[in-house]
mmCIF file of C-alpha atoms in Angstrom:
data_model
loop_
_atom_site.group_PDB
_atom_site.id
_atom_site.type_symbol
_atom_site.label_atom_id
_atom_site.label_comp_id
_atom_site.label_asym_id
_atom_site.label_seq_id
_atom_site.Cartn_x
_atom_site.Cartn_y
_atom_site.Cartn_z
ATOM 1 C CA MET A 1 -49.443 95.367 -31.391
ATOM 2 C CA LEU A 2 -48.978 92.994 -34.404
ATOM 3 C CA LYS A 3 -48.173 95.656 -36.793
ATOM 4 C CA THR A 4 -45.492 97.106 -34.693
ATOM 5 C CA LEU A 5 -44.106 93.555 -33.996
ATOM 6 C CA CYS A 6 -43.814 92.806 -37.661
ATOM 7 C CA SER A 7 -42.731 96.102 -38.690
ATOM 8 C CA ILE A 8 -39.417 95.186 -36.290
ATOM 9 C CA ASN A 9 -36.304 93.596 -38.066
ATOM 10 C CA SER A 10 -35.222 90.668 -35.658
ATOM 11 C CA THR A 11 -33.695 87.784 -37.416
ATOM 12 C CA SER A 12 -32.162 84.981 -36.031
ATOM 13 C CA GLY A 13 -29.032 85.957 -33.689
ATOM 14 C CA ASP A 14 -30.252 89.447 -34.173
ATOM 15 C CA GLU A 15 -33.392 89.371 -31.746
ATOM 16 C CA LYS A 16 -32.259 92.480 -29.421
ATOM 17 C CA ALA A 17 -34.923 94.727 -31.386
ATOM 18 C CA VAL A 18 -38.048 92.853 -31.018
ATOM 19 C CA ARG A 19 -36.934 91.655 -27.829
ATOM 20 C CA GLU A 20 -36.630 95.145 -26.143
ATOM 21 C CA PHE A 21 -40.048 95.964 -27.700
ATOM 22 C CA ILE A 22 -41.781 92.757 -25.993
ATOM 23 C CA ILE A 23 -40.016 93.185 -22.387
ATOM 24 C CA ASN A 24 -41.465 96.637 -22.285
ATOM 25 C CA GLU A 25 -44.827 95.543 -23.010
ATOM 26 C CA ILE A 26 -44.471 92.456 -19.998
ATOM 27 C CA LYS A 27 -41.894 93.999 -17.590
ATOM 28 C CA ASP A 28 -44.780 95.406 -14.864
ATOM 29 C CA TYR A 29 -46.591 92.462 -15.282
ATOM 30 C CA CYS A 30 -44.747 89.706 -14.882
ATOM 31 C CA ASP A 31 -40.847 88.196 -13.495
ATOM 32 C CA TYR A 32 -38.353 87.821 -17.075
ATOM 33 C CA TYR A 33 -35.398 86.413 -17.075
ATOM 34 C CA ILE A 34 -32.844 87.053 -20.355
ATOM 35 C CA ASP A 35 -30.704 83.721 -20.637
ATOM 36 C CA ASN A 36 -27.124 83.721 -22.377
ATOM 37 C CA LEU A 37 -28.725 82.904 -25.858
ATOM 38 C CA GLY A 38 -31.063 86.135 -25.469
ATOM 39 C CA SER A 39 -34.503 84.234 -25.102
ATOM 40 C CA ILE A 40 -37.164 85.925 -22.659
ATOM 41 C CA ILE A 41 -38.252 83.355 -19.616
ATOM 42 C CA ALA A 42 -40.927 85.507 -18.006
ATOM 43 C CA TYR A 43 -43.013 84.150 -15.047
ATOM 44 C CA LYS A 44 -46.828 85.112 -14.558
ATOM 45 C CA LYS A 45 -48.146 84.890 -11.408
ATOM 46 C CA GLY A 46 -52.005 83.488 -11.292
ATOM 47 C CA GLU A 47 -54.327 82.674 -8.415
ATOM 48 C CA ILE A 48 -53.153 79.472 -7.631
ATOM 49 C CA LYS A 49 -49.403 78.115 -7.865
ATOM 50 C CA PRO A 50 -49.728 74.609 -9.749
ATOM 51 C CA SER A 51 -48.438 71.196 -8.807
ATOM 52 C CA LYS A 52 -46.914 71.017 -12.787
ATOM 53 C CA VAL A 53 -45.347 73.866 -14.496
ATOM 54 C CA VAL A 54 -47.125 74.241 -17.830
ATOM 55 C CA SER A 55 -45.024 77.040 -20.638
ATOM 56 C CA ILE A 56 -46.446 78.954 -23.457
ATOM 57 C CA ASN A 57 -43.892 79.416 -26.184
ATOM 58 C CA ALA A 58 -43.832 81.638 -29.184
ATOM 59 C CA HIS A 59 -40.074 82.438 -31.126
ATOM 60 C CA MET A 60 -39.237 86.170 -31.859
ATOM 61 C CA ASP A 61 -36.560 85.350 -34.731
ATOM 62 C CA GLU A 62 -37.995 85.873 -38.474
ATOM 63 C CA VAL A 63 -36.016 84.553 -41.657
ATOM 64 C CA GLY A 64 -34.048 86.760 -43.571
ATOM 65 C CA PHE A 65 -30.487 87.603 -44.971
ATOM 66 C CA ILE A 66 -26.702 88.153 -43.953
ATOM 67 C CA VAL A 67 -24.275 89.755 -46.344
ATOM 68 C CA THR A 68 -21.518 87.459 -46.958
ATOM 69 C CA GLY A 69 -18.988 89.666 -49.603
ATOM 70 C CA ILE A 70 -19.246 92.736 -51.398
ATOM 71 C CA THR A 71 -18.309 92.765 -55.423
ATOM 72 C CA GLU A 72 -15.785 94.920 -56.856
ATOM 73 C CA ASP A 73 -19.030 96.929 -58.381
ATOM 74 C CA GLY A 74 -20.775 97.791 -54.745
ATOM 75 C CA TYR A 75 -23.173 94.621 -54.947
ATOM 76 C CA LEU A 76 -23.842 92.639 -51.584
ATOM 77 C CA ARG A 77 -23.547 88.835 -51.859
ATOM 78 C CA PHE A 78 -25.816 87.204 -49.416
ATOM 79 C CA THR A 79 -27.305 83.765 -47.976
ATOM 80 C CA ASN A 80 -30.253 83.107 -46.574
ATOM 81 C CA VAL A 81 -30.995 82.786 -42.485
ATOM 82 C CA GLY A 82 -33.955 80.120 -42.148
ATOM 83 C CA GLY A 83 -35.790 78.737 -44.548
ATOM 84 C CA ILE A 84 -36.180 80.837 -47.479
ATOM 85 C CA ASP A 85 -37.250 79.496 -51.172
ATOM 86 C CA SER A 86 -35.083 81.709 -53.470
ATOM 87 C CA ARG A 87 -37.778 82.058 -55.543
ATOM 88 C CA VAL A 88 -39.711 84.389 -53.358
ATOM 89 C CA CYS A 89 -36.982 86.826 -53.312
ATOM 90 C CA LEU A 90 -36.237 87.601 -57.227
ATOM 91 C CA ASP A 91 -36.840 91.678 -57.279
ATOM 92 C CA ARG A 92 -37.909 92.146 -53.517
ATOM 93 C CA CYS A 93 -36.815 95.135 -51.253
ATOM 94 C CA VAL A 94 -34.629 94.444 -48.303
ATOM 95 C CA THR A 95 -33.356 96.664 -45.519
ATOM 96 C CA VAL A 96 -29.440 96.085 -44.839
ATOM 97 C CA GLY A 97 -27.473 96.573 -42.075
ATOM 98 C CA ASP A 98 -27.648 99.057 -38.644
ATOM 99 C CA LYS A 99 -27.885 101.882 -41.158
ATOM 100 C CA SER A 100 -31.209 100.699 -42.647
ATOM 101 C CA ILE A 101 -30.009 100.798 -46.224
ATOM 102 C CA LYS A 102 -32.481 100.189 -48.554
ATOM 103 C CA GLY A 103 -31.608 97.242 -51.703
ATOM 104 C CA VAL A 104 -33.321 95.372 -54.317
ATOM 105 C CA ILE A 105 -32.458 91.440 -54.759
ATOM 106 C CA GLY A 106 -31.566 91.381 -57.855
ATOM 107 C CA ASP A 107 -30.163 88.040 -60.515
ATOM 108 C CA LYS A 108 -28.959 88.346 -64.613
ATOM 109 C CA ALA A 109 -31.245 90.310 -66.858
ATOM 110 C CA TYR A 110 -34.007 87.728 -68.346
ATOM 111 C CA HIS A 111 -32.855 87.965 -71.671
ATOM 112 C CA LEU A 112 -29.216 87.271 -70.863
ATOM 113 C CA LEU A 113 -30.364 83.889 -69.358
ATOM 114 C CA SER A 114 -29.698 80.463 -70.994
ATOM 115 C CA THR A 115 -32.620 78.305 -72.000
ATOM 116 C CA ASP A 116 -31.738 75.970 -69.125
ATOM 117 C CA GLU A 117 -30.981 78.931 -66.765
ATOM 118 C CA LYS A 118 -34.448 80.512 -67.723
ATOM 119 C CA ASN A 119 -36.374 76.926 -66.165
ATOM 120 C CA ILE A 120 -34.373 76.888 -62.972
ATOM 121 C CA CYS A 121 -34.497 79.096 -59.850
ATOM 122 C CA PRO A 122 -31.049 81.019 -59.106
ATOM 123 C CA ASP A 123 -29.649 79.624 -56.011
ATOM 124 C CA PHE A 124 -28.742 82.483 -53.279
ATOM 125 C CA ASP A 125 -24.961 82.454 -54.338
ATOM 126 C CA LYS A 126 -25.835 83.619 -58.123
ATOM 127 C CA LEU A 127 -28.221 86.646 -56.676
ATOM 128 C CA LEU A 128 -27.088 90.145 -55.478
ATOM 129 C CA ILE A 129 -28.369 92.949 -53.296
ATOM 130 C CA ASP A 130 -27.897 96.107 -55.016
ATOM 131 C CA ILE A 131 -27.926 98.965 -52.867
ATOM 132 C CA GLY A 132 -26.870 101.644 -55.512
ATOM 133 C CA ALA A 133 -23.701 101.712 -54.824
ATOM 134 C CA SER A 134 -21.480 102.105 -57.821
ATOM 135 C CA SER A 135 -18.131 100.465 -55.892
ATOM 136 C CA LYS A 136 -16.963 98.628 -53.588
ATOM 137 C CA LYS A 137 -15.605 101.288 -51.436
ATOM 138 C CA GLU A 138 -18.552 103.055 -51.580
ATOM 139 C CA ALA A 139 -20.863 99.872 -50.669
ATOM 140 C CA GLU A 140 -18.550 99.681 -47.773
ATOM 141 C CA GLU A 141 -19.254 102.736 -46.164
ATOM 142 C CA ASN A 142 -22.400 101.801 -44.920
ATOM 143 C CA ILE A 143 -22.286 97.883 -44.691
ATOM 144 C CA ARG A 144 -20.071 95.304 -43.573
ATOM 145 C CA ILE A 145 -19.739 91.636 -44.250
ATOM 146 C CA GLY A 146 -21.989 90.080 -41.482
ATOM 147 C CA ASP A 147 -24.759 92.223 -41.396
ATOM 148 C CA TYR A 148 -28.032 91.115 -41.767
ATOM 149 C CA ALA A 149 -30.829 92.114 -44.229
ATOM 150 C CA TYR A 150 -35.095 92.018 -44.060
ATOM 151 C CA PHE A 151 -37.811 91.892 -46.650
ATOM 152 C CA ASP A 152 -38.621 95.731 -46.501
ATOM 153 C CA SER A 153 -42.624 94.853 -46.249
ATOM 154 C CA ASP A 154 -45.587 96.901 -45.364
ATOM 155 C CA PHE A 155 -48.610 95.747 -42.968
ATOM 156 C CA ILE A 156 -51.710 95.702 -44.991
ATOM 157 C CA ASN A 157 -55.093 94.982 -44.344
ATOM 158 C CA PHE A 158 -57.003 94.088 -47.262
ATOM 159 C CA GLY A 159 -60.169 92.220 -48.690
ATOM 160 C CA ASN A 160 -62.326 91.031 -46.003
ATOM 161 C CA GLY A 161 -60.358 90.578 -42.795
ATOM 162 C CA TYR A 162 -56.743 89.200 -44.562
ATOM 163 C CA ILE A 163 -53.577 91.002 -43.229
ATOM 164 C CA LYS A 164 -50.783 90.789 -45.408
ATOM 165 C CA ALA A 165 -46.846 91.717 -43.543
ATOM 166 C CA LYS A 166 -43.644 90.029 -43.068
ATOM 167 C CA ALA A 167 -42.525 88.140 -40.171
ATOM 168 C CA LEU A 168 -46.106 86.861 -39.186
ATOM 169 C CA ASP A 169 -44.039 84.015 -38.762
ATOM 170 C CA ASP A 170 -44.331 83.853 -35.487
ATOM 171 C CA ARG A 171 -44.791 87.208 -33.950
ATOM 172 C CA ILE A 172 -48.734 86.584 -33.950
ATOM 173 C CA GLY A 173 -47.550 84.041 -31.406
ATOM 174 C CA CYS A 174 -44.867 86.829 -29.216
ATOM 175 C CA MET A 175 -48.601 88.892 -29.485
ATOM 176 C CA LEU A 176 -50.516 86.435 -27.869
ATOM 177 C CA MET A 177 -48.256 85.457 -25.268
ATOM 178 C CA VAL A 178 -47.851 89.199 -24.249
ATOM 179 C CA GLU A 179 -51.830 89.273 -24.350
ATOM 180 C CA LEU A 180 -51.965 86.444 -21.727
ATOM 181 C CA ILE A 181 -49.493 87.915 -19.633
ATOM 182 C CA LYS A 182 -51.126 90.873 -19.207
ATOM 183 C CA SER A 183 -54.197 89.426 -18.258
ATOM 184 C CA GLU A 184 -55.544 87.563 -15.290
ATOM 185 C CA LEU A 185 -54.195 84.098 -15.527
ATOM 186 C CA LYS A 186 -55.807 81.366 -12.944
ATOM 187 C CA TYR A 187 -52.518 79.513 -12.367
ATOM 188 C CA ASP A 188 -49.083 80.049 -12.719
ATOM 189 C CA THR A 189 -47.267 80.051 -15.760
ATOM 190 C CA VAL A 190 -44.313 79.972 -17.712
ATOM 191 C CA PHE A 191 -44.019 82.113 -21.127
ATOM 192 C CA CYS A 192 -40.542 81.557 -23.146
ATOM 193 C CA PHE A 193 -39.932 83.528 -25.921
ATOM 194 C CA ASN A 194 -37.731 82.318 -27.878
ATOM 195 C CA VAL A 195 -34.531 83.214 -30.317
ATOM 196 C CA GLN A 196 -33.311 81.114 -33.243
ATOM 197 C CA GLU A 197 -36.149 78.750 -34.000
ATOM 198 C CA GLU A 198 -35.529 79.111 -37.584
ATOM 199 C CA VAL A 199 -31.905 77.860 -37.629
ATOM 200 C CA GLY A 200 -32.481 74.982 -35.586
ATOM 201 C CA LEU A 201 -34.399 75.295 -32.269
ATOM 202 C CA ARG A 202 -31.751 76.786 -30.467
ATOM 203 C CA GLY A 203 -33.175 78.947 -27.883
ATOM 204 C CA SER A 204 -35.993 76.918 -27.453
ATOM 205 C CA LYS A 205 -33.538 73.905 -26.242
ATOM 206 C CA CYS A 206 -31.917 76.427 -24.192
ATOM 207 C CA THR A 207 -35.016 77.616 -22.135
ATOM 208 C CA SER A 208 -37.105 74.355 -21.969
ATOM 209 C CA TYR A 209 -33.828 72.866 -19.531
ATOM 210 C CA THR A 210 -34.461 75.794 -17.763
ATOM 211 C CA VAL A 211 -38.000 75.924 -17.403
ATOM 212 C CA ASN A 212 -38.869 72.020 -16.985
ATOM 213 C CA ALA A 213 -42.101 71.925 -17.948
ATOM 214 C CA ASP A 214 -44.590 69.257 -17.674
ATOM 215 C CA ILE A 215 -46.721 70.575 -20.488
ATOM 216 C CA ALA A 216 -45.505 73.084 -23.119
ATOM 217 C CA VAL A 217 -47.932 74.886 -25.572
ATOM 218 C CA VAL A 218 -45.746 75.991 -28.759
ATOM 219 C CA LEU A 219 -47.965 78.835 -31.015
ATOM 220 C CA GLU A 220 -46.963 79.365 -34.280
ATOM 221 C CA ALA A 221 -48.050 79.860 -37.832
ATOM 222 C CA THR A 222 -48.048 77.202 -40.311
ATOM 223 C CA THR A 223 -48.279 76.213 -44.020
ATOM 224 C CA ALA A 224 -51.739 77.263 -45.423
ATOM 225 C CA ALA A 225 -51.682 76.009 -49.155
ATOM 226 C CA ASP A 226 -55.178 76.365 -49.801
ATOM 227 C CA LEU A 227 -54.608 78.347 -53.598
ATOM 228 C CA ASP A 228 -56.735 77.727 -56.820
ATOM 229 C CA GLY A 229 -56.377 74.490 -57.879
ATOM 230 C CA VAL A 230 -55.331 72.579 -54.776
ATOM 231 C CA THR A 231 -57.499 70.196 -53.356
ATOM 232 C CA GLY A 232 -58.158 67.789 -50.709
ATOM 233 C CA CYS A 233 -55.114 66.593 -48.455
ATOM 234 C CA ASP A 234 -52.469 68.909 -50.490
ATOM 235 C CA ARG A 235 -54.102 72.250 -49.092
ATOM 236 C CA VAL A 236 -52.475 71.554 -45.552
ATOM 237 C CA CYS A 237 -54.455 73.903 -43.817
ATOM 238 C CA VAL A 238 -56.979 76.649 -44.792
ATOM 239 C CA LEU A 239 -57.408 80.381 -43.506
ATOM 240 C CA GLY A 240 -60.429 81.063 -42.141
ATOM 241 C CA ASP A 241 -61.138 77.537 -40.556
ATOM 242 C CA GLY A 242 -59.502 78.369 -37.317
ATOM 243 C CA PRO A 243 -56.260 77.568 -35.157
ATOM 244 C CA VAL A 244 -54.603 74.274 -36.451
ATOM 245 C CA VAL A 245 -53.833 71.695 -33.812
ATOM 246 C CA SER A 246 -51.227 69.018 -35.159
ATOM 247 C CA PHE A 247 -50.788 65.525 -34.496
ATOM 248 C CA MET A 248 -47.103 64.911 -36.612
ATOM 249 C CA ASP A 249 -44.245 66.983 -38.125
ATOM 250 C CA ARG A 250 -40.985 66.860 -39.383
ATOM 251 C CA SER A 251 -39.705 67.238 -35.551
ATOM 252 C CA THR A 252 -42.425 66.120 -33.354
ATOM 253 C CA ILE A 253 -44.909 63.572 -32.754
ATOM 254 C CA TYR A 254 -47.457 65.775 -30.558
ATOM 255 C CA ASP A 255 -49.026 64.342 -27.423
ATOM 256 C CA ARG A 256 -51.860 62.791 -28.129
ATOM 257 C CA ASP A 257 -54.284 63.424 -25.093
ATOM 258 C CA LEU A 258 -53.266 67.071 -25.500
ATOM 259 C CA TYR A 259 -54.372 66.979 -29.311
ATOM 260 C CA ASN A 260 -57.597 65.532 -28.401
ATOM 261 C CA LEU A 261 -57.615 67.847 -25.502
ATOM 262 C CA ALA A 262 -57.802 70.525 -27.673
ATOM 263 C CA PHE A 263 -60.501 69.596 -30.020
ATOM 264 C CA SER A 264 -62.433 68.380 -27.276
ATOM 265 C CA VAL A 265 -62.438 72.206 -25.584
ATOM 266 C CA ALA A 266 -62.957 73.748 -29.351
ATOM 267 C CA ARG A 267 -66.227 71.987 -29.670
ATOM 268 C CA GLU A 268 -67.368 72.386 -26.507
ATOM 269 C CA LYS A 269 -66.827 76.384 -26.608
ATOM 270 C CA ASP A 270 -68.088 76.626 -30.390
ATOM 271 C CA ILE A 271 -64.774 77.188 -31.717
ATOM 272 C CA PRO A 272 -63.443 76.550 -35.753
ATOM 273 C CA ILE A 273 -60.311 74.352 -35.177
ATOM 274 C CA GLN A 274 -58.629 71.914 -38.184
ATOM 275 C CA THR A 275 -55.469 69.724 -37.870
ATOM 276 C CA LYS A 276 -52.721 70.039 -40.293
ATOM 277 C CA THR A 277 -53.180 67.271 -43.147
ATOM 278 C CA ALA A 278 -49.512 67.013 -44.005
ATOM 279 C CA VAL A 279 -46.542 65.824 -42.067
ATOM 280 C CA ALA A 280 -44.155 68.750 -42.743
ATOM 281 C CA GLY A 281 -42.227 71.380 -40.970
ATOM 282 C CA GLY A 282 -41.697 71.807 -37.602
ATOM 283 C CA ASN A 283 -41.158 74.202 -35.029
ATOM 284 C CA ASP A 284 -40.088 74.528 -31.159
ATOM 285 C CA ALA A 285 -41.996 71.411 -29.839
ATOM 286 C CA GLY A 286 -39.473 69.336 -31.434
ATOM 287 C CA ALA A 287 -36.483 70.611 -29.044
ATOM 288 C CA ILE A 288 -38.616 71.167 -26.142
ATOM 289 C CA GLN A 289 -40.362 67.412 -26.622
ATOM 290 C CA THR A 290 -37.028 65.781 -26.063
ATOM 291 C CA SER A 291 -35.045 68.125 -23.357
ATOM 292 C CA GLY A 292 -34.329 66.991 -20.084
ATOM 293 C CA ASN A 293 -36.788 64.352 -19.017
ATOM 294 C CA GLY A 294 -38.679 64.909 -21.570
ATOM 295 C CA THR A 295 -41.972 66.935 -22.145
ATOM 296 C CA ARG A 296 -45.537 66.432 -23.099
ATOM 297 C CA VAL A 297 -46.148 69.097 -26.460
ATOM 298 C CA LEU A 298 -49.039 70.626 -28.180
ATOM 299 C CA ALA A 299 -49.075 73.316 -30.942
ATOM 300 C CA ILE A 300 -51.354 75.823 -31.624
ATOM 301 C CA SER A 301 -50.318 77.456 -34.975
ATOM 302 C CA LEU A 302 -51.867 79.980 -37.301
ATOM 303 C CA PRO A 303 -52.811 79.023 -41.051
ATOM 304 C CA CYS A 304 -50.466 81.561 -42.895
ATOM 305 C CA ARG A 305 -50.488 81.808 -46.620
ATOM 306 C CA TYR A 306 -46.658 82.200 -48.344
ATOM 307 C CA ILE A 307 -44.881 81.895 -44.981
ATOM 308 C CA HIS A 308 -41.184 82.560 -44.807
ATOM 309 C CA SER A 309 -41.714 85.293 -47.819
ATOM 310 C CA ALA A 310 -42.050 89.016 -47.553
ATOM 311 C CA ASN A 311 -45.954 88.882 -48.209
ATOM 312 C CA SER A 312 -47.096 86.281 -45.885
ATOM 313 C CA VAL A 313 -51.269 86.212 -45.572
ATOM 314 C CA VAL A 314 -53.401 85.428 -42.408
ATOM 315 C CA PHE A 315 -57.187 85.856 -41.849
ATOM 316 C CA GLU A 316 -57.975 88.070 -38.444
ATOM 317 C CA THR A 317 -60.613 85.848 -37.673
ATOM 318 C CA ASP A 318 -58.106 82.714 -37.043
ATOM 319 C CA ILE A 319 -56.423 84.921 -34.875
ATOM 320 C CA LYS A 320 -59.458 85.853 -32.628
ATOM 321 C CA ASN A 321 -60.323 82.193 -32.605
ATOM 322 C CA THR A 322 -56.820 81.149 -31.789
ATOM 323 C CA ARG A 323 -57.228 83.325 -28.755
ATOM 324 C CA LYS A 324 -59.875 82.203 -27.694
ATOM 325 C CA LEU A 325 -59.119 78.632 -28.038
ATOM 326 C CA ILE A 326 -55.991 79.390 -25.776
ATOM 327 C CA LYS A 327 -57.659 81.293 -22.872
ATOM 328 C CA GLU A 328 -59.912 78.264 -22.594
ATOM 329 C CA LEU A 329 -57.328 75.555 -22.851
ATOM 330 C CA LEU A 330 -54.770 77.152 -20.858
ATOM 331 C CA PRO A 331 -56.693 76.333 -17.516
ATOM 332 C CA LYS A 332 -57.785 72.427 -18.198
ATOM 333 C CA LEU A 333 -53.850 72.105 -18.876
ATOM 334 C CA TYR A 334 -53.160 71.764 -14.792
ATOM 335 C CA ASP A 335 -56.287 69.313 -14.429
#
């Protein structure tokens, strides 16, 4: 399922394809509703109707690009949708528009760069997508301004248990939620597959008002910097050390009791667990926490190298341990 989810192109504002796939997976296991912004709110019946509302959340969108212009020579001007470092874009293959036109992101040839230009990464307004068109007219036969573009990247298993793909943030969270909906749950639970997380937590702001949860769990992917030469807290989190439970990021201070509960359950069930050693980034918890009367929030994330790129990397065992932690933790959230 993860391979299929990652192969779907659905960036912020263009989540239709991934939404249709998810609906097809869950439609026989729950009642669901699509809100005006495009998020899915799914109601899964359990054995017991609880006194409090608990929601599980993941976002459907991925980072990508949008076409902003076409040059007279047939190249595409574009900008990023979501937080992408332009350094990860040079010479990358992309898929553009409804016709899935292939292209390559290019820049001025290296031997033509000035000394200053060689020492900096070009901004998006200096990059172009080459789709093999020889003129603006030819490019316009297949591409319109406002079309989306996506990293063109294969899903690959490599090494001893590693996975490389685009959109692991946050198709992993979507997969885990689909699995939960298909399983037998002790308590009624609400699942929100949110849109437009990558451009400002917009979908979760809307779904949180609809659901009005007492407790919300956000399933995410988060930056791992466990690379050669990086030590201590600068590693942030480590592939292979289990799910990441955050205490704070740039949008949220997480509920202390829920944070402690996650670690307590993990230790009791002998599940590897770690925290995020940098206050950085953010996720849908930031919008959910401050909606309505306020919601107690917890984030459980997969450590992910090279996040927001064409070649993000995760470790299979971390997915399995995150799955185990959620299964053991979920019933205790109703206590």
